[in-house]
PDB file of C-alpha atoms in Angstrom:
ATOM      1  CA  UNK A 177      36.346 -44.921  63.295  1.00  0.00           C
ATOM      2  CA  UNK A 178      36.714 -41.665  65.212  1.00  0.00           C
ATOM      3  CA  UNK A 179      36.343 -38.401  63.395  1.00  0.00           C
ATOM      4  CA  UNK A 180      38.674 -36.062  65.260  1.00  0.00           C
ATOM      5  CA  UNK A 181      37.955 -33.008  63.115  1.00  0.00           C
ATOM      6  CA  UNK A 182      36.483 -30.042  64.899  1.00  0.00           C
ATOM      7  CA  UNK A 183      33.088 -28.718  63.847  1.00  0.00           C
ATOM      8  CA  UNK A 184      34.765 -25.634  62.368  1.00  0.00           C
ATOM      9  CA  UNK A 185      36.631 -27.859  59.911  1.00  0.00           C
ATOM     10  CA  UNK A 186      33.282 -28.707  58.301  1.00  0.00           C
ATOM     11  CA  UNK A 187      32.377 -25.096  57.477  1.00  0.00           C
ATOM     12  CA  UNK A 188      32.522 -24.560  53.714  1.00  0.00           C
ATOM     13  CA  UNK A 189      35.263 -22.263  52.545  1.00  0.00           C
ATOM     14  CA  UNK A 190      34.753 -19.107  50.581  1.00  0.00           C
ATOM     15  CA  UNK A 191      34.268 -19.133  46.834  1.00  0.00           C
ATOM     16  CA  UNK A 192      36.674 -16.204  46.702  1.00  0.00           C
ATOM     17  CA  UNK A 193      39.510 -18.492  47.823  1.00  0.00           C
ATOM     18  CA  UNK A 194      40.400 -16.727  51.068  1.00  0.00           C
ATOM     19  CA  UNK A 195      39.405 -19.745  53.179  1.00  0.00           C
ATOM     20  CA  UNK A 196      36.795 -17.867  55.202  1.00  0.00           C
ATOM     21  CA  UNK A 197      33.116 -18.859  55.253  1.00  0.00           C
ATOM     22  CA  UNK A 198      30.712 -16.696  53.274  1.00  0.00           C
ATOM     23  CA  UNK A 199      28.469 -15.413  56.036  1.00  0.00           C
ATOM     24  CA  UNK A 200      26.700 -12.145  55.334  1.00  0.00           C
ATOM     25  CA  UNK A 201      24.266  -9.896  57.138  1.00  0.00           C
ATOM     26  CA  UNK A 202      21.515  -7.638  55.825  1.00  0.00           C
ATOM     27  CA  UNK A 203      20.555  -4.732  58.084  1.00  0.00           C
ATOM     28  CA  UNK A 204      17.080  -4.624  59.618  1.00  0.00           C
ATOM     29  CA  UNK A 205      14.631  -2.364  57.857  1.00  0.00           C
ATOM     30  CA  UNK A 206      15.964  -3.266  54.411  1.00  0.00           C
ATOM     31  CA  UNK A 207      13.879  -5.603  52.204  1.00  0.00           C
ATOM     32  CA  UNK A 208      15.710  -8.887  52.676  1.00  0.00           C
ATOM     33  CA  UNK A 209      15.144 -10.885  49.483  1.00  0.00           C
ATOM     34  CA  UNK A 210      15.574  -8.041  46.971  1.00  0.00           C
ATOM     35  CA  UNK A 211      18.739  -6.941  48.799  1.00  0.00           C
ATOM     36  CA  UNK A 212      20.133 -10.482  48.822  1.00  0.00           C
ATOM     37  CA  UNK A 213      19.521 -10.913  45.100  1.00  0.00           C
ATOM     38  CA  UNK A 214      20.841  -7.427  44.214  1.00  0.00           C
ATOM     39  CA  UNK A 215      24.084  -7.900  46.136  1.00  0.00           C
ATOM     40  CA  UNK A 216      24.489 -11.332  44.570  1.00  0.00           C
ATOM     41  CA  UNK A 217      24.084  -9.975  41.071  1.00  0.00           C
ATOM     42  CA  UNK A 218      26.456  -7.041  41.405  1.00  0.00           C
ATOM     43  CA  UNK A 219      29.306  -9.010  43.001  1.00  0.00           C
ATOM     44  CA  UNK A 220      29.124  -7.561  46.528  1.00  0.00           C
ATOM     45  CA  UNK A 221      27.840 -10.769  48.146  1.00  0.00           C
ATOM     46  CA  UNK A 222      30.807 -12.866  47.044  1.00  0.00           C
ATOM     47  CA  UNK A 223      33.837 -10.963  45.822  1.00  0.00           C
ATOM     48  CA  UNK A 224      34.427 -11.443  42.108  1.00  0.00           C
ATOM     49  CA  UNK A 225      31.218 -13.414  41.617  1.00  0.00           C
ATOM     50  CA  UNK A 226      28.657 -11.612  39.466  1.00  0.00           C
ATOM     51  CA  UNK A 227      26.312 -14.148  37.836  1.00  0.00           C
ATOM     52  CA  UNK A 228      24.441 -11.592  35.706  1.00  0.00           C
ATOM     53  CA  UNK A 229      27.012 -12.171  32.959  1.00  0.00           C
ATOM     54  CA  UNK A 230      26.867 -15.994  33.263  1.00  0.00           C
ATOM     55  CA  UNK A 231      23.397 -17.573  33.558  1.00  0.00           C
ATOM     56  CA  UNK A 232      24.927 -20.911  34.624  1.00  0.00           C
ATOM     57  CA  UNK A 233      26.891 -19.450  37.531  1.00  0.00           C
ATOM     58  CA  UNK A 234      23.929 -19.347  39.934  1.00  0.00           C
ATOM     59  CA  UNK A 235      23.674 -23.137  39.840  1.00  0.00           C
ATOM     60  CA  UNK A 236      26.895 -23.276  41.903  1.00  0.00           C
ATOM     61  CA  UNK A 237      25.257 -21.542  44.881  1.00  0.00           C
ATOM     62  CA  UNK A 238      23.286 -22.978  47.788  1.00  0.00           C
ATOM     63  CA  UNK A 239      21.097 -20.571  49.726  1.00  0.00           C
ATOM     64  CA  UNK A 240      19.318 -21.582  52.938  1.00  0.00           C
ATOM     65  CA  UNK A 241      16.042 -19.871  53.854  1.00  0.00           C
ATOM     66  CA  UNK A 242      13.743 -20.399  56.858  1.00  0.00           C
ATOM     67  CA  UNK A 243      10.478 -21.350  55.089  1.00  0.00           C
ATOM     68  CA  UNK A 244       9.083 -22.727  51.819  1.00  0.00           C
ATOM     69  CA  UNK A 245       7.365 -19.405  51.328  1.00  0.00           C
ATOM     70  CA  UNK A 246      10.725 -17.631  51.489  1.00  0.00           C
ATOM     71  CA  UNK A 247      12.163 -20.160  49.014  1.00  0.00           C
ATOM     72  CA  UNK A 248       9.392 -19.440  46.512  1.00  0.00           C
ATOM     73  CA  UNK A 249       9.778 -15.691  46.961  1.00  0.00           C
ATOM     74  CA  UNK A 250      13.552 -15.911  46.531  1.00  0.00           C
ATOM     75  CA  UNK A 251      13.278 -17.907  43.316  1.00  0.00           C
ATOM     76  CA  UNK A 252      10.768 -15.319  42.035  1.00  0.00           C
ATOM     77  CA  UNK A 253      13.260 -12.527  42.804  1.00  0.00           C
ATOM     78  CA  UNK A 254      16.007 -14.332  40.877  1.00  0.00           C
ATOM     79  CA  UNK A 255      13.732 -14.905  37.876  1.00  0.00           C
ATOM     80  CA  UNK A 256      12.752 -11.226  37.849  1.00  0.00           C
ATOM     81  CA  UNK A 257      16.419 -10.142  37.790  1.00  0.00           C
ATOM     82  CA  UNK A 258      17.079 -12.103  34.593  1.00  0.00           C
ATOM     83  CA  UNK A 259      14.240 -10.236  32.838  1.00  0.00           C
ATOM     84  CA  UNK A 260      13.068 -13.199  30.736  1.00  0.00           C
ATOM     85  CA  UNK A 261      16.512 -14.608  29.902  1.00  0.00           C
ATOM     86  CA  UNK A 262      17.173 -18.299  30.528  1.00  0.00           C
ATOM     87  CA  UNK A 263      19.240 -19.168  33.622  1.00  0.00           C
ATOM     88  CA  UNK A 264      19.714 -21.923  36.173  1.00  0.00           C
ATOM     89  CA  UNK A 265      18.636 -20.879  39.664  1.00  0.00           C
ATOM     90  CA  UNK A 266      20.682 -21.558  42.798  1.00  0.00           C
ATOM     91  CA  UNK A 267      19.938 -24.505  45.048  1.00  0.00           C
ATOM     92  CA  UNK A 268      17.442 -22.909  47.447  1.00  0.00           C
ATOM     93  CA  UNK A 269      17.060 -25.015  50.605  1.00  0.00           C
ATOM     94  CA  UNK A 270      14.564 -24.725  53.440  1.00  0.00           C
ATOM     95  CA  UNK A 271      15.815 -25.023  57.023  1.00  0.00           C
ATOM     96  CA  UNK A 272      12.508 -26.153  58.536  1.00  0.00           C
TER      97      UNK A 272
END
């Protein structure tokens, strides 16, 4: 069976419903992981999505990082933002 879909058809669509992929950039010189977590918590990363008010909301996310070390550091950043409250962390995947 031939799959005639283009590669762009396989890109996940936005959680905000606009059909565009959620691809973001963090400027150089800014601490990457704290900035990623902060923008995720205040709703700037994905419009209308602020998981600070819903500890189960993070479980819907998948975040890809380059190394296992970055994955551990990212999960630590998320835990610190919840300040001891219970929450499910996002699915943090390693590229390598």
